[in-house]
Amino acid sequence: MTSRTPCPCGLPEAYEECCGRFHSGTASAPTAERLMRSRYAAFVRQDGAYLLRTWHPRTRPARLDLDPAMRWTGLEILATEEGSAFHSTGTVTFRAAYRGDSLHERSRFERVDGAWVYVDGDFLG
């Protein structure tokens, strides 16, 4: 029996059919936006290995220290530019809410060996 845990990324699918398959490595995010959503879900689930695996080798930190007390409460995609199956780069502007505040960022993504990866981002006001 499959669990019907909702995916934290905000899409209507269950976690296993949505970002869970990206986290487990059985599928790759097909667009920059889906990678962004899966990375948000990885922050929610404290999956540092996935976050590092989907970070561009040029900008990837040596390690990632996630705060276990951090409680992410929602993701809103505000804009996407390029980032489809037909592009090699893309940007996603989003607002990620956490208990007491939110993070507003325009993230840049590139394809490396065919897979979307996070490059970096600009924090917005």
Short mmCIF file of N, CA and C in Angstrom, two decimals:
data_model
loop_
_atom_site.label_atom_id
_atom_site.label_comp_id
_atom_site.label_asym_id
_atom_site.label_seq_id
_atom_site.Cartn_x
_atom_site.Cartn_y
_atom_site.Cartn_z
N MET A 1 0.85 -1.19 0.00
CA MET A 1 0.00 0.00 0.00
C MET A 1 0.89 1.25 0.00
N THR A 2 0.59 2.18 -0.87
CA THR A 2 1.37 3.41 -1.00
C THR A 2 0.83 4.47 -0.06
N SER A 3 1.74 5.15 0.60
CA SER A 3 1.36 6.25 1.47
C SER A 3 0.85 7.40 0.62
N ARG A 4 -0.10 8.15 1.12
CA ARG A 4 -0.64 9.30 0.39
C ARG A 4 -0.20 10.61 1.05
N THR A 5 1.02 10.64 1.56
CA THR A 5 1.54 11.86 2.17
C THR A 5 1.60 12.95 1.11
N PRO A 6 0.99 14.11 1.35
CA PRO A 6 1.05 15.17 0.34
C PRO A 6 2.49 15.66 0.16
N CYS A 7 2.82 16.03 -1.06
CA CYS A 7 4.17 16.52 -1.32
C CYS A 7 4.30 17.94 -0.77
N PRO A 8 5.39 18.21 -0.04
CA PRO A 8 5.56 19.56 0.52
C PRO A 8 5.79 20.64 -0.54
N CYS A 9 6.05 20.25 -1.79
CA CYS A 9 6.36 21.25 -2.82
C CYS A 9 5.15 22.06 -3.26
N GLY A 10 3.95 21.62 -2.86
CA GLY A 10 2.75 22.38 -3.20
C GLY A 10 1.95 21.83 -4.36
N LEU A 11 2.50 20.86 -5.11
CA LEU A 11 1.74 20.25 -6.19
C LEU A 11 0.78 19.21 -5.59
N PRO A 12 -0.29 18.85 -6.31
CA PRO A 12 -1.32 18.00 -5.71
C PRO A 12 -0.95 16.52 -5.56
N GLU A 13 0.14 16.06 -6.16
CA GLU A 13 0.48 14.65 -6.07
C GLU A 13 0.97 14.28 -4.68
N ALA A 14 0.91 12.98 -4.40
CA ALA A 14 1.49 12.45 -3.17
C ALA A 14 3.01 12.55 -3.29
N TYR A 15 3.69 12.66 -2.15
CA TYR A 15 5.14 12.82 -2.12
C TYR A 15 5.86 11.77 -2.97
N GLU A 16 5.47 10.50 -2.84
CA GLU A 16 6.16 9.43 -3.55
C GLU A 16 6.11 9.60 -5.06
N GLU A 17 4.97 10.07 -5.59
CA GLU A 17 4.84 10.25 -7.04
C GLU A 17 5.38 11.60 -7.51
N CYS A 18 5.58 12.51 -6.59
CA CYS A 18 6.02 13.86 -6.94
C CYS A 18 7.53 13.96 -6.69
N CYS A 19 7.95 14.64 -5.67
CA CYS A 19 9.37 14.86 -5.40
C CYS A 19 10.08 13.64 -4.84
N GLY A 20 9.35 12.71 -4.26
CA GLY A 20 9.97 11.53 -3.69
C GLY A 20 10.77 10.74 -4.71
N ARG A 21 10.28 10.66 -5.95
CA ARG A 21 11.01 9.91 -6.99
C ARG A 21 12.29 10.62 -7.38
N PHE A 22 12.32 11.95 -7.28
CA PHE A 22 13.57 12.68 -7.55
C PHE A 22 14.55 12.48 -6.40
N HIS A 23 14.03 12.55 -5.17
CA HIS A 23 14.88 12.38 -3.99
C HIS A 23 15.52 10.99 -3.95
N SER A 24 14.75 9.97 -4.36
CA SER A 24 15.27 8.60 -4.32
C SER A 24 16.21 8.30 -5.48
N GLY A 25 16.21 9.15 -6.50
CA GLY A 25 17.07 8.94 -7.66
C GLY A 25 16.44 8.09 -8.76
N THR A 26 15.17 7.72 -8.62
CA THR A 26 14.53 6.92 -9.66
C THR A 26 14.07 7.76 -10.85
N ALA A 27 14.08 9.08 -10.70
CA ALA A 27 13.74 10.00 -11.80
C ALA A 27 14.50 11.30 -11.57
N SER A 28 14.61 12.07 -12.64
CA SER A 28 15.24 13.39 -12.56
C SER A 28 14.21 14.45 -12.87
N ALA A 29 14.35 15.58 -12.22
CA ALA A 29 13.42 16.69 -12.45
C ALA A 29 13.49 17.12 -13.92
N PRO A 30 12.35 17.18 -14.62
CA PRO A 30 12.36 17.50 -16.04
C PRO A 30 12.50 18.98 -16.37
N THR A 31 12.27 19.85 -15.40
CA THR A 31 12.35 21.29 -15.63
C THR A 31 13.04 21.96 -14.45
N ALA A 32 13.48 23.19 -14.66
CA ALA A 32 14.09 23.94 -13.56
C ALA A 32 13.08 24.15 -12.43
N GLU A 33 11.82 24.42 -12.78
CA GLU A 33 10.82 24.63 -11.72
C GLU A 33 10.61 23.37 -10.90
N ARG A 34 10.55 22.20 -11.55
CA ARG A 34 10.38 20.96 -10.79
C ARG A 34 11.59 20.70 -9.91
N LEU A 35 12.80 21.05 -10.39
CA LEU A 35 13.98 20.90 -9.55
C LEU A 35 13.87 21.83 -8.35
N MET A 36 13.44 23.07 -8.59
CA MET A 36 13.27 24.03 -7.49
C MET A 36 12.29 23.47 -6.46
N ARG A 37 11.16 22.96 -6.92
CA ARG A 37 10.16 22.40 -6.02
C ARG A 37 10.75 21.21 -5.24
N SER A 38 11.50 20.36 -5.94
CA SER A 38 12.07 19.18 -5.27
C SER A 38 13.13 19.59 -4.25
N ARG A 39 13.85 20.66 -4.53
CA ARG A 39 14.85 21.13 -3.57
C ARG A 39 14.15 21.73 -2.34
N TYR A 40 13.06 22.45 -2.55
CA TYR A 40 12.29 22.95 -1.41
C TYR A 40 11.82 21.76 -0.56
N ALA A 41 11.26 20.74 -1.22
CA ALA A 41 10.79 19.55 -0.49
C ALA A 41 11.95 18.89 0.26
N ALA A 42 13.14 18.92 -0.33
CA ALA A 42 14.32 18.34 0.35
C ALA A 42 14.68 19.16 1.59
N PHE A 43 14.54 20.47 1.53
CA PHE A 43 14.76 21.29 2.73
C PHE A 43 13.73 20.92 3.80
N VAL A 44 12.47 20.77 3.40
CA VAL A 44 11.42 20.40 4.35
C VAL A 44 11.75 19.07 5.01
N ARG A 45 12.22 18.11 4.22
CA ARG A 45 12.50 16.75 4.71
C ARG A 45 13.92 16.57 5.23
N GLN A 46 14.71 17.66 5.26
CA GLN A 46 16.09 17.60 5.78
C GLN A 46 16.95 16.62 4.97
N ASP A 47 16.78 16.61 3.65
CA ASP A 47 17.52 15.70 2.76
C ASP A 47 18.73 16.43 2.17
N GLY A 48 19.76 16.60 2.99
CA GLY A 48 20.95 17.31 2.56
C GLY A 48 21.68 16.63 1.42
N ALA A 49 21.65 15.30 1.35
CA ALA A 49 22.33 14.58 0.28
C ALA A 49 21.74 14.96 -1.08
N TYR A 50 20.41 15.05 -1.17
CA TYR A 50 19.77 15.44 -2.43
C TYR A 50 20.13 16.88 -2.78
N LEU A 51 20.11 17.76 -1.79
CA LEU A 51 20.45 19.16 -2.06
C LEU A 51 21.86 19.28 -2.62
N LEU A 52 22.81 18.58 -2.05
CA LEU A 52 24.19 18.62 -2.56
C LEU A 52 24.29 17.99 -3.94
N ARG A 53 23.57 16.88 -4.15
CA ARG A 53 23.60 16.18 -5.44
C ARG A 53 23.03 17.04 -6.57
N THR A 54 22.10 17.93 -6.26
CA THR A 54 21.47 18.76 -7.29
C THR A 54 22.01 20.18 -7.30
N TRP A 55 23.18 20.39 -6.74
CA TRP A 55 23.85 21.69 -6.72
C TRP A 55 24.93 21.67 -7.78
N HIS A 56 25.08 22.72 -8.54
CA HIS A 56 26.10 22.79 -9.58
C HIS A 56 27.48 22.56 -8.97
N PRO A 57 28.32 21.72 -9.59
CA PRO A 57 29.65 21.46 -9.04
C PRO A 57 30.48 22.73 -8.84
N ARG A 58 30.26 23.73 -9.67
CA ARG A 58 31.02 24.99 -9.59
C ARG A 58 30.68 25.79 -8.33
N THR A 59 29.46 25.67 -7.83
CA THR A 59 29.03 26.50 -6.69
C THR A 59 28.65 25.67 -5.46
N ARG A 60 28.72 24.37 -5.53
CA ARG A 60 28.31 23.48 -4.44
C ARG A 60 29.21 23.66 -3.22
N PRO A 61 28.62 23.83 -2.04
CA PRO A 61 29.44 23.91 -0.83
C PRO A 61 30.02 22.53 -0.49
N ALA A 62 31.07 22.52 0.29
CA ALA A 62 31.69 21.26 0.70
C ALA A 62 30.74 20.44 1.57
N ARG A 63 29.93 21.13 2.36
CA ARG A 63 28.94 20.46 3.20
C ARG A 63 27.78 21.40 3.44
N LEU A 64 26.72 20.83 3.94
CA LEU A 64 25.49 21.59 4.18
C LEU A 64 25.00 21.25 5.58
N ASP A 65 24.86 22.26 6.40
CA ASP A 65 24.35 22.07 7.76
C ASP A 65 22.91 22.57 7.81
N LEU A 66 21.97 21.64 7.84
CA LEU A 66 20.55 22.00 7.90
C LEU A 66 20.13 22.13 9.36
N ASP A 67 19.33 23.12 9.63
CA ASP A 67 18.84 23.36 10.99
C ASP A 67 17.61 22.48 11.23
N PRO A 68 17.71 21.48 12.11
CA PRO A 68 16.57 20.60 12.35
C PRO A 68 15.37 21.31 12.97
N ALA A 69 15.56 22.50 13.52
CA ALA A 69 14.46 23.25 14.11
C ALA A 69 13.71 24.09 13.07
N MET A 70 14.27 24.21 11.86
CA MET A 70 13.64 25.02 10.81
C MET A 70 12.35 24.35 10.34
N ARG A 71 11.27 25.10 10.30
CA ARG A 71 9.97 24.58 9.87
C ARG A 71 9.49 25.36 8.65
N TRP A 72 9.66 24.77 7.48
CA TRP A 72 9.18 25.36 6.23
C TRP A 72 7.68 25.14 6.15
N THR A 73 6.94 26.17 5.73
CA THR A 73 5.48 26.08 5.78
C THR A 73 4.78 26.27 4.44
N GLY A 74 5.52 26.60 3.38
CA GLY A 74 4.86 26.72 2.08
C GLY A 74 5.76 27.31 1.02
N LEU A 75 5.47 26.96 -0.22
CA LEU A 75 6.24 27.43 -1.37
C LEU A 75 5.30 28.07 -2.37
N GLU A 76 5.69 29.24 -2.85
CA GLU A 76 4.93 29.94 -3.89
C GLU A 76 5.89 30.26 -5.03
N ILE A 77 5.60 29.71 -6.21
CA ILE A 77 6.40 30.02 -7.41
C ILE A 77 5.83 31.31 -7.99
N LEU A 78 6.66 32.33 -8.10
CA LEU A 78 6.21 33.64 -8.57
C LEU A 78 6.46 33.84 -10.06
N ALA A 79 7.54 33.26 -10.59
CA ALA A 79 7.85 33.39 -12.01
C ALA A 79 8.87 32.33 -12.42
N THR A 80 8.80 31.92 -13.67
CA THR A 80 9.82 31.06 -14.25
C THR A 80 10.22 31.64 -15.59
N GLU A 81 11.49 31.55 -15.91
CA GLU A 81 11.99 31.97 -17.22
C GLU A 81 12.83 30.84 -17.77
N GLU A 82 12.49 30.42 -18.98
CA GLU A 82 13.14 29.28 -19.62
C GLU A 82 13.08 28.08 -18.68
N GLY A 83 14.08 27.22 -18.68
CA GLY A 83 14.09 26.10 -17.75
C GLY A 83 13.27 24.89 -18.16
N SER A 84 12.82 24.84 -19.44
CA SER A 84 12.04 23.69 -19.89
C SER A 84 12.97 22.64 -20.49
N ALA A 85 12.38 21.60 -21.02
CA ALA A 85 13.15 20.54 -21.68
C ALA A 85 13.93 21.08 -22.87
N PHE A 86 13.55 22.23 -23.39
CA PHE A 86 14.20 22.80 -24.58
C PHE A 86 15.29 23.81 -24.25
N HIS A 87 15.56 24.03 -22.97
CA HIS A 87 16.53 25.04 -22.54
C HIS A 87 17.72 24.40 -21.83
N SER A 88 18.81 25.16 -21.76
CA SER A 88 19.98 24.70 -21.00
C SER A 88 20.14 25.51 -19.71
N THR A 89 19.40 26.62 -19.58
CA THR A 89 19.42 27.43 -18.37
C THR A 89 17.98 27.84 -18.04
N GLY A 90 17.79 28.29 -16.82
CA GLY A 90 16.48 28.78 -16.43
C GLY A 90 16.56 29.49 -15.10
N THR A 91 15.55 30.28 -14.80
CA THR A 91 15.45 30.93 -13.49
C THR A 91 14.06 30.68 -12.93
N VAL A 92 14.01 30.60 -11.62
CA VAL A 92 12.74 30.44 -10.90
C VAL A 92 12.75 31.45 -9.76
N THR A 93 11.74 32.30 -9.73
CA THR A 93 11.57 33.25 -8.63
C THR A 93 10.50 32.68 -7.72
N PHE A 94 10.79 32.62 -6.43
CA PHE A 94 9.87 31.98 -5.50
C PHE A 94 9.90 32.67 -4.15
N ARG A 95 8.88 32.34 -3.37
CA ARG A 95 8.84 32.73 -1.97
C ARG A 95 8.60 31.46 -1.17
N ALA A 96 9.52 31.17 -0.26
CA ALA A 96 9.41 30.01 0.60
C ALA A 96 9.15 30.50 2.02
N ALA A 97 8.02 30.11 2.55
CA ALA A 97 7.65 30.55 3.90
C ALA A 97 8.18 29.57 4.94
N TYR A 98 8.61 30.13 6.04
CA TYR A 98 8.97 29.32 7.20
C TYR A 98 8.40 29.99 8.43
N ARG A 99 8.36 29.26 9.50
CA ARG A 99 7.74 29.78 10.71
C ARG A 99 8.29 31.15 11.05
N GLY A 100 7.44 32.17 10.95
CA GLY A 100 7.81 33.51 11.35
C GLY A 100 8.30 34.43 10.24
N ASP A 101 8.58 33.91 9.05
CA ASP A 101 9.11 34.78 8.00
C ASP A 101 9.05 34.06 6.65
N SER A 102 9.73 34.62 5.64
CA SER A 102 9.81 33.96 4.35
C SER A 102 11.11 34.36 3.65
N LEU A 103 11.47 33.55 2.68
CA LEU A 103 12.66 33.75 1.87
C LEU A 103 12.19 34.01 0.45
N HIS A 104 12.63 35.10 -0.16
CA HIS A 104 12.24 35.48 -1.52
C HIS A 104 13.53 35.45 -2.35
N GLU A 105 13.57 34.61 -3.37
CA GLU A 105 14.81 34.42 -4.13
C GLU A 105 14.52 34.20 -5.60
N ARG A 106 15.45 34.67 -6.43
CA ARG A 106 15.47 34.33 -7.85
C ARG A 106 16.65 33.38 -8.03
N SER A 107 16.34 32.11 -8.30
CA SER A 107 17.37 31.07 -8.41
C SER A 107 17.71 30.81 -9.87
N ARG A 108 19.00 30.53 -10.10
CA ARG A 108 19.48 30.18 -11.43
C ARG A 108 19.79 28.69 -11.50
N PHE A 109 19.41 28.10 -12.62
CA PHE A 109 19.60 26.67 -12.84
C PHE A 109 20.27 26.45 -14.19
N GLU A 110 21.06 25.40 -14.29
CA GLU A 110 21.69 24.98 -15.55
C GLU A 110 21.59 23.48 -15.65
N ARG A 111 21.76 23.01 -16.88
CA ARG A 111 21.85 21.55 -17.08
C ARG A 111 23.32 21.15 -17.04
N VAL A 112 23.61 20.08 -16.33
CA VAL A 112 24.93 19.48 -16.30
C VAL A 112 24.73 18.02 -16.66
N ASP A 113 25.36 17.59 -17.74
CA ASP A 113 25.18 16.21 -18.23
C ASP A 113 23.69 15.87 -18.38
N GLY A 114 22.91 16.82 -18.86
CA GLY A 114 21.50 16.60 -19.12
C GLY A 114 20.57 16.81 -17.94
N ALA A 115 21.10 16.92 -16.73
CA ALA A 115 20.26 17.05 -15.54
C ALA A 115 20.26 18.50 -15.04
N TRP A 116 19.10 18.95 -14.58
CA TRP A 116 19.00 20.29 -14.00
C TRP A 116 19.69 20.32 -12.66
N VAL A 117 20.45 21.40 -12.41
CA VAL A 117 21.09 21.62 -11.12
C VAL A 117 20.94 23.09 -10.74
N TYR A 118 20.95 23.33 -9.44
CA TYR A 118 20.89 24.69 -8.89
C TYR A 118 22.28 25.32 -8.98
N VAL A 119 22.36 26.54 -9.51
CA VAL A 119 23.64 27.24 -9.60
C VAL A 119 23.80 28.19 -8.42
N ASP A 120 22.92 29.18 -8.33
CA ASP A 120 22.94 30.15 -7.24
C ASP A 120 21.67 30.97 -7.30
N GLY A 121 21.57 31.96 -6.42
CA GLY A 121 20.37 32.77 -6.41
C GLY A 121 20.63 34.14 -5.82
N ASP A 122 19.69 35.03 -6.11
CA ASP A 122 19.73 36.39 -5.56
C ASP A 122 18.56 36.54 -4.61
N PHE A 123 18.84 36.98 -3.39
CA PHE A 123 17.76 37.25 -2.43
C PHE A 123 17.10 38.55 -2.83
N LEU A 124 15.78 38.54 -2.80
CA LEU A 124 15.00 39.72 -3.19
C LEU A 124 14.33 40.29 -1.95
N GLY A 125 14.00 41.57 -1.99
CA GLY A 125 13.40 42.23 -0.83
C GLY A 125 12.03 41.80 -0.49
#
